[in-house]
């Protein structure tokens, strides 16, 4: 049996999307429900795939099906394609399964040739219309099928206009268009060596082929890559009889959304142009009128159209994006699809559709793309503003900011305290720059990745950051940076967009984040269905407070090293590191103890009654010291000045920096290794945590403490440290004269920890996946290097579909996680397991965490709403 490659609009329906493409399936559906749709047929996506299988040939079988369908259409319409007296004209429209607006090509007015154009002119008694239609057809066909550059046609029109001394297309008369047509035909012959085809059937087949081919044009490929649409779906082709919006002043064409796609407002939103065809509305040839004005121009048509909008919305139960054409006072619908919308609109529309009884809460939850919510949670550049970026770096911390360029953190502090807005621009930042970051509106660095100091600190503070913007060349000496020819000086205003990585000269209009009532409503519904708990990563009481406001149910990761980096503490931390003996070190640590204790009290208090996971010190110690190059410069300066005391101190520090320097700090002395070599550091931290807990408990505040040991790869590492923690705890409880309950667990961030999770679980009350490090160690990528230099190529070449640092790699990293969950729970069935890597706020990763049975995800405060929604979507899609 042969395959059915062609379906009449009478045969299809909306459910046949994968075969007929979105456009074809919806055209058939609209025919089915009795809407005024110009008739036609659809050549299927399978036909497109077959075309590629047959080395880009239309098979005999397909050919005869196409001609049969054409024959039926001609009979239905009582006209023949391209007939000389009264030609049937058609459009040939691409239509993929997933809509790819404007990416592939459509040809209008097919069937016209040097003879039939005369028939059209006579039949419509409108010569100008006929020749205008013909020249449009030649132009589209010449460009799409015969691959003649668009400009070639434009310049021919211009030359004729010039000769006639006219400026507008609308001033061209039939004769002018005839002249254009002759020039077009000559030019096509000259450029391609082939005649413009006069046989309508040949025109049709060539156009269908061209649409098949356009599936693989550059635009379409890029669009699919960006939107993660598979390459092997193919496109369908719709052949549809033409209706004309360019027949005069009682004709027109337009596009409309059934609700406002930008705000979600429940009001038809769109534009139309009288006496125009096809893409004229979007092409910007003339300025279109807003759809409301149609009420004045053609009241009956307006009413009919508004009714159809309502009907289509009801029928599809979603906001629709509709194309229409009016021909001599008669309305035709040419397309409907679910309309693309902003996050804000998605939320509003979903909630209102529930209130209108069109969808249920679960559908509403699924209708809001969780990943897009981020744009609602930060100050951002007004999407209506026209901005031009001079450079692009990594989108390291979302949100946008404008301010005066400052290169020096001290200066940033001074100017900032005077009330000026500043953007701190550095090659990269270190803990020494922190005061500059605190005061700045945002941070721009020319080096460093998504986990660079600047990026991490900025994200923690909820400040915009663009990192690794290699295009900007900073000259601290001159107080300027350059991008190509552009020079930006200290004091100039720039704007950065940490959600896109863009750097813009000057101030740009911004809009504030809006947590609308509808947004809160969707999140409330999400909370009702999700099973995953959502916690936040927060290091300060302020962050914890923000996290609570966004709905966090605890803290999944409190990083203590950020407390070490604050400017008032760094000197003590450095003193601790510089210590030669244990005693000296303990002395410094004892100064840190009350400070840390205060930090923890603050956080525990905010999170009253909710669990807080505190991670003991993780990063290598050298991160708290200045870098060697800077020290060398300072030393030589001091030498020149002859200040011997300071000089000695700096030389000591340099010695220490060198002693601590590692070939590969990521795999060096960090995490629990640090705790095993210098137990006094962890002991101090545990004391601070538990004293804080005791203090609050005494005051009647409920504290749930989880002490977390980082970077464990061997059970004995954890066992040893667990004993130290327990001993310390007993001492604290004896001193305080009270006891609090606490848990000890570990971050799972090394493959060996996953592989031996059944052993590690013996010493752990909980696991928390540190998927940033787990991804680094599983792939053997150092994130900061891979993100800038390797991963973009991998994604480009489709070796990886996403950066594994953004979207959790289910196959590799995910398998290790799954194994760790199973092994861990084999030993302890009630083992609490979560994830605290940045993946915890990324929708696809959250889904995976749900699927493998984690108890919680933890992410930065601003992503908590995203995680809540994503967790609900996972619960709906994958009931455990
Ligand atoms: P895209 O997918 O890029 O929107 P379409 O196939 O929808 O491309 O067509 C492009 C333009 O041509 C649209 O404005 C559409 O309404 C118009 N058009 C397509 N087919 C016809 C037709 N048969 N009659 C009148 N206008 C048409
Ligand atoms: Mg369209
Ligand atoms: Mg880690």
PDB file of C-alpha atoms in Angstrom, residues 725-849:
ATOM      1  CA  UNK A 725      31.771  17.417  65.168  1.00  0.00           C
ATOM      2  CA  UNK A 726      30.086  15.250  67.794  1.00  0.00           C
ATOM      3  CA  UNK A 727      32.868  15.783  70.319  1.00  0.00           C
ATOM      4  CA  UNK A 728      32.703  19.501  69.758  1.00  0.00           C
ATOM      5  CA  UNK A 729      28.947  19.465  70.091  1.00  0.00           C
ATOM      6  CA  UNK A 730      29.107  17.685  73.424  1.00  0.00           C
ATOM      7  CA  UNK A 731      31.552  20.309  74.670  1.00  0.00           C
ATOM      8  CA  UNK A 732      29.332  23.154  73.522  1.00  0.00           C
ATOM      9  CA  UNK A 733      26.254  21.591  75.121  1.00  0.00           C
ATOM     10  CA  UNK A 734      28.127  21.116  78.393  1.00  0.00           C
ATOM     11  CA  UNK A 735      29.242  24.752  78.319  1.00  0.00           C
ATOM     12  CA  UNK A 736      25.840  26.077  77.384  1.00  0.00           C
ATOM     13  CA  UNK A 737      24.012  23.814  79.769  1.00  0.00           C
ATOM     14  CA  UNK A 738      21.541  22.893  77.100  1.00  0.00           C
ATOM     15  CA  UNK A 739      21.243  20.565  74.117  1.00  0.00           C
ATOM     16  CA  UNK A 740      19.877  21.015  70.636  1.00  0.00           C
ATOM     17  CA  UNK A 741      19.147  18.424  68.061  1.00  0.00           C
ATOM     18  CA  UNK A 742      21.278  18.654  64.935  1.00  0.00           C
ATOM     19  CA  UNK A 743      22.040  16.621  61.849  1.00  0.00           C
ATOM     20  CA  UNK A 744      25.352  15.841  60.178  1.00  0.00           C
ATOM     21  CA  UNK A 745      25.472  15.190  56.480  1.00  0.00           C
ATOM     22  CA  UNK A 746      27.581  15.658  53.416  1.00  0.00           C
ATOM     23  CA  UNK A 747      27.615  17.294  50.094  1.00  0.00           C
ATOM     24  CA  UNK A 748      27.789  14.695  47.349  1.00  0.00           C
ATOM     25  CA  UNK A 749      29.983  16.273  44.705  1.00  0.00           C
ATOM     26  CA  UNK A 750      32.541  13.683  43.703  1.00  0.00           C
ATOM     27  CA  UNK A 751      31.925  10.592  41.569  1.00  0.00           C
ATOM     28  CA  UNK A 752      33.513   8.404  44.236  1.00  0.00           C
ATOM     29  CA  UNK A 753      30.966   9.598  46.746  1.00  0.00           C
ATOM     30  CA  UNK A 754      28.186   8.424  44.427  1.00  0.00           C
ATOM     31  CA  UNK A 755      29.881   5.119  43.718  1.00  0.00           C
ATOM     32  CA  UNK A 756      30.285   4.387  47.438  1.00  0.00           C
ATOM     33  CA  UNK A 757      27.166   6.112  48.703  1.00  0.00           C
ATOM     34  CA  UNK A 758      26.108   3.044  50.713  1.00  0.00           C
ATOM     35  CA  UNK A 759      29.271   3.416  52.804  1.00  0.00           C
ATOM     36  CA  UNK A 760      29.085   7.168  53.130  1.00  0.00           C
ATOM     37  CA  UNK A 761      25.440   6.971  54.143  1.00  0.00           C
ATOM     38  CA  UNK A 762      26.514   5.160  57.312  1.00  0.00           C
ATOM     39  CA  UNK A 763      27.932   8.408  58.655  1.00  0.00           C
ATOM     40  CA  UNK A 764      25.415  10.768  57.088  1.00  0.00           C
ATOM     41  CA  UNK A 765      21.991  11.949  58.175  1.00  0.00           C
ATOM     42  CA  UNK A 766      21.507  13.654  54.846  1.00  0.00           C
ATOM     43  CA  UNK A 767      22.967  14.012  51.373  1.00  0.00           C
ATOM     44  CA  UNK A 768      22.934  17.143  49.294  1.00  0.00           C
ATOM     45  CA  UNK A 769      24.140  17.024  45.720  1.00  0.00           C
ATOM     46  CA  UNK A 770      26.627  19.747  44.901  1.00  0.00           C
ATOM     47  CA  UNK A 771      26.049  19.439  41.191  1.00  0.00           C
ATOM     48  CA  UNK A 772      28.394  22.220  40.157  1.00  0.00           C
ATOM     49  CA  UNK A 773      31.398  20.297  41.405  1.00  0.00           C
ATOM     50  CA  UNK A 774      29.851  16.959  40.535  1.00  0.00           C
ATOM     51  CA  UNK A 775      29.537  18.169  36.946  1.00  0.00           C
ATOM     52  CA  UNK A 776      33.106  19.451  36.928  1.00  0.00           C
ATOM     53  CA  UNK A 777      34.470  16.198  38.297  1.00  0.00           C
ATOM     54  CA  UNK A 778      32.278  13.927  36.185  1.00  0.00           C
ATOM     55  CA  UNK A 779      33.114  15.637  32.922  1.00  0.00           C
ATOM     56  CA  UNK A 780      36.611  16.580  33.999  1.00  0.00           C
ATOM     57  CA  UNK A 781      35.799  20.161  33.000  1.00  0.00           C
ATOM     58  CA  UNK A 782      36.984  23.056  35.049  1.00  0.00           C
ATOM     59  CA  UNK A 783      33.939  25.250  34.806  1.00  0.00           C
ATOM     60  CA  UNK A 784      35.632  28.603  34.438  1.00  0.00           C
ATOM     61  CA  UNK A 785      37.757  27.343  31.565  1.00  0.00           C
ATOM     62  CA  UNK A 786      35.149  25.180  29.869  1.00  0.00           C
ATOM     63  CA  UNK A 787      32.385  27.752  29.968  1.00  0.00           C
ATOM     64  CA  UNK A 788      34.286  30.366  28.031  1.00  0.00           C
ATOM     65  CA  UNK A 789      36.360  28.298  25.692  1.00  0.00           C
ATOM     66  CA  UNK A 790      34.954  24.804  25.213  1.00  0.00           C
ATOM     67  CA  UNK A 791      31.235  24.568  25.869  1.00  0.00           C
ATOM     68  CA  UNK A 792      30.087  27.157  23.301  1.00  0.00           C
ATOM     69  CA  UNK A 793      31.723  25.008  20.620  1.00  0.00           C
ATOM     70  CA  UNK A 794      30.221  21.852  22.032  1.00  0.00           C
ATOM     71  CA  UNK A 795      26.776  23.369  21.927  1.00  0.00           C
ATOM     72  CA  UNK A 796      27.379  24.838  18.462  1.00  0.00           C
ATOM     73  CA  UNK A 797      28.434  21.424  17.157  1.00  0.00           C
ATOM     74  CA  UNK A 798      25.573  19.800  19.016  1.00  0.00           C
ATOM     75  CA  UNK A 799      27.892  17.521  20.948  1.00  0.00           C
ATOM     76  CA  UNK A 800      25.982  18.787  23.966  1.00  0.00           C
ATOM     77  CA  UNK A 801      22.535  20.319  23.697  1.00  0.00           C
ATOM     78  CA  UNK A 802      23.160  22.627  26.671  1.00  0.00           C
ATOM     79  CA  UNK A 803      25.946  23.557  28.986  1.00  0.00           C
ATOM     80  CA  UNK A 804      25.888  20.844  31.685  1.00  0.00           C
ATOM     81  CA  UNK A 805      26.533  23.609  34.214  1.00  0.00           C
ATOM     82  CA  UNK A 806      23.171  25.113  33.378  1.00  0.00           C
ATOM     83  CA  UNK A 807      21.019  22.087  32.526  1.00  0.00           C
ATOM     84  CA  UNK A 808      21.835  18.990  34.539  1.00  0.00           C
ATOM     85  CA  UNK A 809      23.386  16.233  32.431  1.00  0.00           C
ATOM     86  CA  UNK A 810      20.945  13.416  33.108  1.00  0.00           C
ATOM     87  CA  UNK A 811      22.907  10.698  31.308  1.00  0.00           C
ATOM     88  CA  UNK A 812      26.177  11.141  33.126  1.00  0.00           C
ATOM     89  CA  UNK A 813      25.894  13.274  36.235  1.00  0.00           C
ATOM     90  CA  UNK A 814      22.277  12.213  36.598  1.00  0.00           C
ATOM     91  CA  UNK A 815      23.136   8.502  36.573  1.00  0.00           C
ATOM     92  CA  UNK A 816      25.620   9.055  39.353  1.00  0.00           C
ATOM     93  CA  UNK A 817      22.977  10.912  41.339  1.00  0.00           C
ATOM     94  CA  UNK A 818      20.444   8.173  40.800  1.00  0.00           C
ATOM     95  CA  UNK A 819      22.953   5.591  41.945  1.00  0.00           C
ATOM     96  CA  UNK A 820      23.774   7.596  45.056  1.00  0.00           C
ATOM     97  CA  UNK A 821      20.083   7.941  45.914  1.00  0.00           C
ATOM     98  CA  UNK A 822      19.498   4.208  45.557  1.00  0.00           C
ATOM     99  CA  UNK A 823      22.614   3.143  47.413  1.00  0.00           C
ATOM    100  CA  UNK A 824      22.092   5.699  50.168  1.00  0.00           C
ATOM    101  CA  UNK A 825      18.474   4.734  50.742  1.00  0.00           C
ATOM    102  CA  UNK A 826      19.339   1.022  50.699  1.00  0.00           C
ATOM    103  CA  UNK A 827      21.221   1.664  53.907  1.00  0.00           C
ATOM    104  CA  UNK A 828      18.943   4.348  55.334  1.00  0.00           C
ATOM    105  CA  UNK A 829      15.482   4.326  53.868  1.00  0.00           C
ATOM    106  CA  UNK A 830      14.660   7.737  55.339  1.00  0.00           C
ATOM    107  CA  UNK A 831      17.884   9.456  54.242  1.00  0.00           C
ATOM    108  CA  UNK A 832      17.056  13.083  53.466  1.00  0.00           C
ATOM    109  CA  UNK A 833      18.396  13.948  50.007  1.00  0.00           C
ATOM    110  CA  UNK A 834      18.487  17.249  48.198  1.00  0.00           C
ATOM    111  CA  UNK A 835      20.383  19.239  45.635  1.00  0.00           C
ATOM    112  CA  UNK A 836      22.024  22.592  46.241  1.00  0.00           C
ATOM    113  CA  UNK A 837      23.913  23.224  43.004  1.00  0.00           C
ATOM    114  CA  UNK A 838      22.648  26.004  40.786  1.00  0.00           C
ATOM    115  CA  UNK A 839      20.740  23.323  38.884  1.00  0.00           C
ATOM    116  CA  UNK A 840      18.256  23.404  41.747  1.00  0.00           C
ATOM    117  CA  UNK A 841      16.601  26.415  40.122  1.00  0.00           C
ATOM    118  CA  UNK A 842      16.648  25.219  36.507  1.00  0.00           C
ATOM    119  CA  UNK A 843      13.363  23.663  35.358  1.00  0.00           C
ATOM    120  CA  UNK A 844      14.635  20.612  33.491  1.00  0.00           C
ATOM    121  CA  UNK A 845      17.024  19.775  36.324  1.00  0.00           C
ATOM    122  CA  UNK A 846      14.270  20.213  38.898  1.00  0.00           C
ATOM    123  CA  UNK A 847      12.174  17.783  36.890  1.00  0.00           C
ATOM    124  CA  UNK A 848      14.968  15.234  37.008  1.00  0.00           C
ATOM    125  CA  UNK A 849      15.362  15.694  40.759  1.00  0.00           C
TER     126      UNK A 849
END
